[in-house]
Short mmCIF file of C-alpha atoms in Angstrom, two decimals:
data_model
loop_
_atom_site.label_atom_id
_atom_site.label_comp_id
_atom_site.label_asym_id
_atom_site.label_seq_id
_atom_site.Cartn_x
_atom_site.Cartn_y
_atom_site.Cartn_z
CA MET A 1 22.51 3.95 -14.64
CA PHE A 2 19.92 1.86 -12.87
CA THR A 3 19.07 -1.79 -12.69
CA ARG A 4 15.90 -3.34 -11.35
CA ILE A 5 15.19 -6.24 -9.06
CA ASN A 6 11.83 -7.95 -9.24
CA ARG A 7 11.23 -7.82 -5.48
CA LEU A 8 9.41 -5.40 -3.19
CA ALA A 9 11.22 -3.73 -0.29
CA ILE A 10 9.13 -5.85 2.11
CA GLU A 11 6.51 -8.54 1.85
CA LEU A 12 3.12 -6.80 1.76
CA PRO A 13 0.26 -8.81 3.27
CA GLU A 14 -2.38 -9.79 0.73
CA PRO A 15 -5.57 -8.33 2.15
CA GLU A 16 -8.82 -10.21 2.74
CA TYR A 17 -10.83 -7.10 1.88
CA GLY A 18 -10.27 -3.78 0.19
CA ASP A 19 -10.80 -0.15 1.16
CA ALA A 20 -10.90 2.30 -1.73
CA ASN A 21 -10.94 5.36 0.51
CA ALA A 22 -7.92 4.13 2.41
CA ALA A 23 -6.20 3.75 -0.95
CA ALA A 24 -7.17 7.33 -1.75
CA ALA A 25 -5.67 8.57 1.52
CA VAL A 26 -2.49 6.55 0.94
CA GLN A 27 -2.08 8.34 -2.40
CA GLU A 28 -0.90 11.33 -0.35
CA LEU A 29 2.12 9.24 0.66
CA LEU A 30 2.84 8.59 -3.00
CA GLY A 31 2.16 11.75 -5.03
CA GLY A 32 1.66 14.33 -2.29
CA ARG A 33 4.07 17.18 -1.65
CA PHE A 34 5.75 15.10 1.08
CA GLY A 35 5.21 11.75 -0.58
CA GLU A 36 7.69 9.19 -1.85
CA MET A 37 7.67 10.63 -5.37
CA SER A 38 8.91 13.88 -3.86
CA THR A 39 11.65 12.30 -1.79
CA LEU A 40 12.67 10.27 -4.84
CA ASN A 41 12.78 13.13 -7.31
CA ASN A 42 14.42 15.55 -4.91
CA TYR A 43 17.34 13.22 -4.21
CA LEU A 44 17.43 12.07 -7.84
CA TYR A 45 17.90 15.60 -9.17
CA GLN A 46 20.22 16.59 -6.35
CA SER A 47 22.38 13.56 -7.21
CA PHE A 48 22.44 14.42 -10.93
CA ASN A 49 23.16 18.06 -10.13
CA PHE A 50 25.77 17.52 -7.43
CA ARG A 51 28.71 19.86 -7.92
CA GLY A 52 31.94 18.41 -6.54
CA LYS A 53 31.02 14.71 -6.48
CA ARG A 54 34.65 13.69 -5.99
CA LYS A 55 35.52 16.34 -3.43
CA LEU A 56 32.34 15.77 -1.39
CA LYS A 57 31.98 12.07 -2.16
CA PRO A 58 30.39 10.92 1.13
CA PHE A 59 27.55 13.43 0.65
CA TYR A 60 27.11 12.48 -2.99
CA ASP A 61 27.14 8.79 -2.09
CA LEU A 62 24.50 9.40 0.60
CA VAL A 63 22.08 11.25 -1.68
CA ALA A 64 22.66 8.81 -4.55
CA SER A 65 22.10 5.65 -2.53
CA ILE A 66 19.03 6.99 -0.72
CA THR A 67 17.63 7.87 -4.17
CA ALA A 68 17.73 4.21 -5.14
CA GLU A 69 15.98 3.20 -1.91
CA GLU A 70 13.28 5.80 -2.59
CA VAL A 71 12.45 4.29 -6.00
CA GLY A 72 11.64 1.14 -4.08
CA HIS A 73 9.47 3.15 -1.70
CA VAL A 74 7.47 4.65 -4.59
CA GLU A 75 7.00 1.09 -5.79
CA LEU A 76 5.98 -0.09 -2.32
CA VAL A 77 3.36 2.62 -1.75
CA SER A 78 1.93 2.03 -5.22
CA ASN A 79 1.67 -1.69 -4.58
CA ALA A 80 -0.01 -1.05 -1.21
CA ILE A 81 -2.58 1.16 -2.95
CA ASN A 82 -3.19 -1.55 -5.55
CA LEU A 83 -3.67 -4.22 -2.91
CA CYS A 84 -6.10 -1.97 -0.98
CA MET A 85 -8.29 -1.76 -4.08
CA LYS A 86 -9.32 -5.39 -3.82
CA GLY A 87 -12.95 -6.37 -4.30
CA ILE A 88 -14.42 -2.88 -4.57
CA THR A 89 -16.42 -3.54 -7.71
CA ARG A 90 -17.68 -6.72 -9.35
CA PRO A 91 -17.86 -8.11 -12.87
CA GLY A 92 -21.22 -8.13 -14.62
CA ASP A 93 -23.34 -7.00 -17.55
CA PRO A 94 -22.56 -3.28 -18.10
CA ASP A 95 -26.27 -2.45 -17.80
CA THR A 96 -26.14 -3.63 -14.18
CA THR A 97 -23.61 -0.84 -13.32
CA PRO A 98 -20.84 -3.11 -12.04
CA LEU A 99 -18.64 -0.08 -11.20
CA ALA A 100 -21.33 1.57 -9.07
CA ASN A 101 -19.32 1.01 -5.89
CA GLY A 102 -16.66 3.35 -7.29
CA LEU A 103 -19.00 6.28 -7.79
CA ASN A 104 -18.99 7.63 -4.25
CA LYS A 105 -15.37 6.92 -3.41
CA ARG A 106 -12.92 9.73 -2.66
CA ASN A 107 -10.89 9.22 -5.80
CA THR A 108 -12.84 8.59 -8.99
CA TYR A 109 -9.66 8.66 -11.09
CA HIS A 110 -8.98 5.22 -9.62
CA PHE A 111 -12.06 3.86 -11.40
CA ILE A 112 -11.87 5.83 -14.62
CA ALA A 113 -8.31 6.81 -15.44
CA SER A 114 -6.67 3.72 -13.96
CA ALA A 115 -8.09 0.25 -13.43
CA GLN A 116 -8.31 0.62 -9.67
CA THR A 117 -4.57 1.08 -9.40
CA ALA A 118 -2.17 3.74 -8.19
CA LEU A 119 -1.67 7.07 -9.91
CA PRO A 120 1.16 9.61 -9.48
CA GLY A 121 -1.02 12.04 -7.57
CA ASP A 122 -2.04 12.97 -4.06
CA SER A 123 -5.05 12.08 -1.90
CA MET A 124 -7.25 14.69 -3.58
CA GLY A 125 -6.25 13.72 -7.12
CA LYS A 126 -3.76 16.55 -7.66
CA SER A 127 -0.93 15.41 -9.88
CA TRP A 128 2.54 15.18 -8.45
CA THR A 129 4.62 17.98 -9.92
CA GLY A 130 8.25 18.84 -10.49
CA ASP A 131 7.51 22.03 -8.54
CA TYR A 132 8.03 19.86 -5.46
CA VAL A 133 11.69 19.40 -6.41
CA PHE A 134 14.28 21.58 -4.67
CA THR A 135 17.76 21.30 -6.15
CA SER A 136 19.48 24.53 -5.19
CA GLY A 137 22.96 23.03 -5.67
CA ASN A 138 24.07 24.44 -2.32
CA LEU A 139 25.06 21.41 -0.26
CA VAL A 140 23.98 22.61 3.19
CA LEU A 141 20.72 24.08 1.89
CA ASP A 142 19.85 20.89 0.01
CA LEU A 143 20.69 18.74 3.06
CA LEU A 144 18.59 21.00 5.30
CA HIS A 145 15.75 20.79 2.78
CA ASN A 146 16.04 16.99 2.73
CA PHE A 147 15.96 16.85 6.54
CA PHE A 148 12.81 18.99 6.51
CA LEU A 149 11.29 16.89 3.70
CA GLU A 150 11.85 13.63 5.58
CA CYS A 151 10.29 15.18 8.71
CA GLY A 152 7.24 16.26 6.70
CA ALA A 153 7.00 12.85 5.08
CA ARG A 154 7.10 11.26 8.53
CA THR A 155 4.29 13.53 9.76
CA HIS A 156 2.10 12.60 6.79
CA LYS A 157 2.74 8.90 7.37
CA MET A 158 1.81 9.18 11.06
CA ARG A 159 -1.44 10.90 10.07
CA VAL A 160 -2.45 8.41 7.37
CA TYR A 161 -1.57 5.58 9.78
CA GLN A 162 -4.16 7.07 12.12
CA MET A 163 -6.77 7.37 9.36
CA THR A 164 -6.96 3.71 8.36
CA ASP A 165 -6.33 0.35 9.96
CA HIS A 166 -6.31 -1.61 6.70
CA PRO A 167 -3.58 -4.23 7.34
CA THR A 168 -1.74 -3.73 4.04
CA ALA A 169 -1.68 0.05 4.46
CA ARG A 170 -0.51 -0.31 8.06
CA ALA A 171 2.31 -2.72 7.18
CA MET A 172 3.58 -0.41 4.42
CA ILE A 173 3.37 2.69 6.61
CA GLY A 174 4.99 0.89 9.55
CA TYR A 175 7.96 -0.05 7.37
CA LEU A 176 8.26 3.45 5.90
CA LEU A 177 8.07 5.09 9.35
CA VAL A 178 11.14 3.07 10.31
CA ARG A 179 13.06 3.79 7.07
CA GLY A 180 11.97 7.44 7.10
CA GLY A 181 13.34 7.75 10.60
CA VAL A 182 16.68 6.43 9.32
CA HIS A 183 16.72 9.01 6.55
CA VAL A 184 15.93 11.89 8.94
CA VAL A 185 18.91 10.91 11.08
CA ALA A 186 21.11 10.32 8.01
CA TYR A 187 20.55 13.87 6.78
CA ALA A 188 20.98 15.21 10.33
CA LYS A 189 24.34 13.44 10.55
CA ALA A 190 25.30 14.75 7.11
CA LEU A 191 24.46 18.29 8.25
CA GLU A 192 26.51 17.81 11.41
CA ILE A 193 29.57 16.80 9.36
CA ALA A 194 29.01 19.56 6.81
CA THR A 195 28.48 22.35 9.35
CA GLY A 196 29.55 21.14 12.80
CA VAL A 197 26.07 21.86 14.15
CA ASP A 198 24.38 19.26 16.40
CA LEU A 199 20.86 19.14 15.05
CA THR A 200 19.45 17.54 18.17
CA LYS A 201 20.31 20.80 19.98
CA MET A 202 19.56 23.26 17.19
CA LEU A 203 15.95 22.38 16.49
CA PRO A 204 13.30 20.62 18.50
CA VAL A 205 13.99 17.38 16.71
CA PRO A 206 10.71 15.72 15.68
CA ASP A 207 9.73 12.75 17.77
CA LEU A 208 11.33 9.84 15.96
CA ASP A 209 10.00 7.32 18.46
CA ASN A 210 8.03 4.56 16.76
CA GLU A 211 6.96 2.85 19.99
CA GLN A 212 3.31 3.92 19.63
CA PHE A 213 3.00 2.57 16.08
CA ASP A 214 2.67 -1.18 16.45
CA ALA A 215 3.13 -1.83 12.74
CA THR A 216 6.73 -0.57 13.01
CA HIS A 217 7.80 -3.13 15.60
CA PRO A 218 8.53 -6.10 13.28
CA TYR A 219 10.80 -3.90 11.17
CA ILE A 220 12.62 -2.51 14.19
CA ALA A 221 13.16 -6.10 15.28
CA MET A 222 14.85 -6.70 11.91
CA GLY A 223 17.26 -3.86 12.70
CA LEU A 224 15.90 -1.69 9.92
CA ASN A 225 16.02 1.32 12.25
CA ARG A 226 19.83 1.36 12.16
CA LYS A 227 20.81 0.06 8.72
CA LEU A 228 21.52 2.03 5.58
CA PHE A 229 21.93 0.13 2.32
CA THR A 230 24.14 1.25 -0.55
CA PHE A 231 21.57 -0.13 -3.02
CA SER A 232 24.51 -0.83 -5.28
CA TYR A 233 26.78 -3.85 -5.69
CA GLN A 234 30.02 -1.89 -5.40
CA ASP A 235 29.34 1.87 -5.39
CA TYR A 236 28.45 4.49 -2.77
CA GLN A 237 30.48 2.84 -0.03
CA ASP A 238 31.43 6.20 1.49
CA ILE A 239 28.02 6.54 3.07
CA ALA A 240 29.77 4.72 5.91
CA MET A 241 31.71 7.90 6.61
CA ILE A 242 28.44 9.64 7.51
CA TRP A 243 26.27 6.75 8.68
CA ARG A 244 28.32 5.65 11.67
CA GLY A 245 28.24 5.89 15.43
CA PRO A 246 25.34 6.13 17.89
CA LEU A 247 21.80 6.95 16.84
CA PRO A 248 19.17 8.92 18.81
CA ASP A 249 17.26 5.72 19.66
CA GLY A 250 20.35 4.22 21.29
CA SER A 251 21.28 1.81 18.52
CA THR A 252 24.46 1.89 16.40
CA ALA A 253 24.54 2.78 12.72
CA GLU A 254 25.37 0.01 10.24
CA VAL A 255 25.98 0.13 6.49
CA ILE A 256 25.09 -2.84 4.30
CA GLN A 257 26.59 -3.08 0.81
CA GLY A 258 23.73 -4.08 -1.47
CA VAL A 259 19.98 -4.34 -0.97
CA PRO A 260 17.61 -5.90 1.53
CA ASP A 261 16.06 -9.25 0.64
CA GLY A 262 12.52 -7.87 0.47
CA GLY A 263 9.37 -9.67 -0.57
CA PRO A 264 7.61 -10.87 -3.71
CA VAL A 265 6.00 -8.48 -6.17
CA PRO A 266 2.23 -9.06 -5.82
CA ASP A 267 0.26 -10.06 -8.86
CA LEU A 268 -3.07 -8.30 -9.36
CA ASP A 269 -6.42 -9.84 -10.29
CA GLU A 270 -8.03 -9.27 -13.66
CA LEU A 271 -10.94 -6.83 -13.50
CA PRO A 272 -13.26 -7.56 -16.43
CA GLU A 273 -15.56 -4.73 -15.34
CA GLU A 274 -12.65 -2.34 -15.97
CA PHE A 275 -11.67 -4.15 -19.19
CA ALA A 276 -8.27 -4.72 -17.58
CA PRO A 277 -6.00 -6.32 -18.72
CA GLY A 278 -8.61 -6.82 -21.44
CA VAL A 279 -7.01 -9.92 -22.92
CA SER A 280 -9.71 -12.50 -23.55
CA ARG A 281 -9.10 -16.22 -23.55
CA GLU A 282 -9.09 -16.19 -27.38
CA ASP A 283 -6.62 -13.26 -27.48
CA PHE A 284 -4.43 -15.10 -25.01
CA LEU A 285 -4.30 -18.24 -27.13
CA GLU A 286 -3.46 -16.15 -30.20
CA ILE A 287 -0.66 -14.45 -28.27
CA ALA A 288 0.68 -17.83 -27.22
CA LYS A 289 0.60 -19.01 -30.85
CA ARG A 290 2.44 -15.88 -32.05
CA LEU A 291 5.09 -16.30 -29.35
CA GLN A 292 5.61 -19.93 -30.36
CA ARG A 293 5.85 -18.97 -34.04
CA SER A 294 8.41 -16.25 -33.37
CA ALA A 295 10.42 -18.70 -31.29
CA GLY A 296 10.42 -20.98 -34.32
CA LEU A 297 8.36 -23.71 -32.67
CA MET B 1 -46.17 -16.65 21.64
CA SER B 2 -42.64 -18.01 21.86
CA ALA B 3 -39.82 -15.48 21.58
CA TYR B 4 -37.64 -18.01 19.81
CA PRO B 5 -37.30 -17.79 16.00
CA TYR B 6 -37.81 -21.53 15.82
CA GLN B 7 -41.23 -22.50 14.56
CA PRO B 8 -42.18 -26.08 13.86
CA GLN B 9 -43.45 -26.71 10.35
CA SER B 10 -47.20 -26.80 10.13
CA GLN B 11 -47.27 -29.24 7.19
CA PRO B 12 -48.93 -32.48 8.16
CA GLY B 13 -46.64 -35.48 8.39
CA SER B 14 -43.51 -33.38 8.91
CA ASN B 15 -41.89 -33.35 12.35
CA THR B 16 -38.66 -31.46 11.42
CA PRO B 17 -38.45 -27.97 12.92
CA SER B 18 -37.44 -25.14 10.55
CA MET B 19 -36.22 -21.71 11.38
CA THR B 20 -37.78 -18.48 10.30
CA SER B 21 -36.34 -15.05 10.73
CA LEU B 22 -38.26 -12.35 12.59
CA ILE B 23 -36.56 -9.77 10.38
CA ASP B 24 -36.52 -10.09 6.55
CA PRO B 25 -38.10 -13.57 6.71
CA PHE B 26 -38.44 -13.80 2.91
CA VAL B 27 -34.83 -12.68 2.33
CA TYR B 28 -33.76 -15.43 4.69
CA GLN B 29 -35.85 -17.99 2.79
CA THR B 30 -34.42 -16.82 -0.54
CA LEU B 31 -30.88 -17.02 0.79
CA LEU B 32 -31.48 -20.59 1.89
CA GLY B 33 -31.94 -21.26 -1.81
CA VAL B 34 -28.41 -20.14 -2.69
CA VAL B 35 -26.47 -22.21 -0.15
CA GLN B 36 -23.40 -23.82 -1.77
CA ARG B 37 -23.55 -21.38 -4.70
CA ASP B 38 -21.12 -18.65 -5.74
CA VAL B 39 -22.70 -15.25 -5.16
CA THR B 40 -21.90 -11.57 -5.06
CA ILE B 41 -23.22 -9.89 -1.90
CA GLN B 42 -23.55 -6.11 -1.88
CA THR B 43 -23.50 -4.71 1.62
CA THR B 44 -23.79 -1.14 2.84
CA GLN B 45 -19.99 -1.22 3.06
CA GLY B 46 -19.00 -2.75 -0.25
CA ASN B 47 -19.27 -6.08 -1.98
CA LEU B 48 -18.00 -9.59 -1.36
CA ARG B 49 -17.79 -12.46 -3.84
CA GLY B 50 -17.61 -16.02 -2.63
CA ASN B 51 -19.34 -19.25 -1.85
CA VAL B 52 -22.27 -19.45 0.57
CA VAL B 53 -21.30 -21.95 3.19
CA ASN B 54 -24.29 -21.48 5.46
CA VAL B 55 -27.27 -19.23 6.08
CA LEU B 56 -28.69 -18.44 9.51
CA PRO B 57 -31.66 -16.23 10.36
CA ASP B 58 -29.50 -13.17 10.91
CA HIS B 59 -26.30 -13.79 8.98
CA VAL B 60 -24.73 -15.48 6.00
CA VAL B 61 -21.46 -17.43 6.18
CA LEU B 62 -19.45 -16.68 3.04
CA ARG B 63 -16.14 -18.23 2.00
CA VAL B 64 -14.06 -15.70 0.06
CA GLY B 65 -10.78 -17.05 -1.20
CA GLY B 66 -9.13 -18.44 1.90
CA SER B 67 -11.19 -16.45 4.39
CA THR B 68 -14.59 -16.76 5.99
CA PHE B 69 -16.91 -13.78 6.41
CA PHE B 70 -20.03 -13.63 8.58
CA VAL B 71 -22.28 -11.09 6.90
CA ARG B 72 -25.24 -9.58 8.75
CA ILE B 73 -28.36 -9.97 6.65
CA GLN B 74 -29.61 -6.57 7.82
CA GLN B 75 -26.65 -4.94 6.09
CA ILE B 76 -27.14 -6.72 2.76
CA VAL B 77 -28.56 -4.62 -0.09
CA TRP B 78 -28.71 -7.36 -2.72
CA VAL B 79 -27.37 -10.79 -3.50
CA MET B 80 -26.54 -11.86 -7.04
CA PRO B 81 -25.90 -15.54 -7.71
CA SER B 82 -23.11 -15.91 -10.25
#
């Protein structure tokens, strides 16, 4: 089962200006092969399909709790995209082509299929697909896949970070670089316990150093480079059997029961030129009247 | 001829200097007419919607929400008063 908290994983800065092409690039981090929808759905299905949940509880707990964090990451990337779409077009008489500024942007779906908001697709408009989900059922293979997936996701984030300096995109990517780094190490530690192999010696471990990415520094200062959350009030506590001890960056692993405090969910402006939300003042008053009537007032 | 954009008004009886722009002088004059009004400014980069705080010969000062933008007149495509 799942519950939902009306908070974002972090506070996203409200931008002063938008950048539709930055939003298009950031879509890769949402619906791309190595995007948050992939990490989410991979761990989600692996958690549903886990054979031996009781016998291998720490591994099940790890995949299940990271799944819940990843839902929040999908939400965070989507909200960052939405905030980056600020002020691209303008309201006006339809004959004055108020959506003209959307015509030559990288992603026209943003202006036609959605009202300048996120879609579950990648930076070229290709839909996310279940084909990106790997749920072999073999524990070591799935953990190895997850390690690889988190490394790929990190690479994509580093590249999009270097494509745009829009402050909202940077803050979101900075946070996810830190949390992604935690997940890479978490799966590496899980593999070490499952197989006895020391991943830092087996493969050239990808550079997990966030020093060069300034947007990561505030989140490292909050200790988010060493914490893993259960994302549950009382379950998945056995992640502490995997997430313990020293980490490659020199810090010590810490498990927190529950969720981070996060930030507010941003509200989005009305876009009359997109007919969104498309509730006129008269409609709104009628809705208010109907709500009052049904409440018996 | 002076290199400054300042040119004193030639109307008789008026001693107040006024500025003209050496580039897009008529755009500058038109923009002076929308000071204090809410406008949409389309630039080569995108658009901005806000209140015109001030107009100078080469840029417009626009207040958008809580922020101030200095917009180069040479990069403006059109201005639409709301």
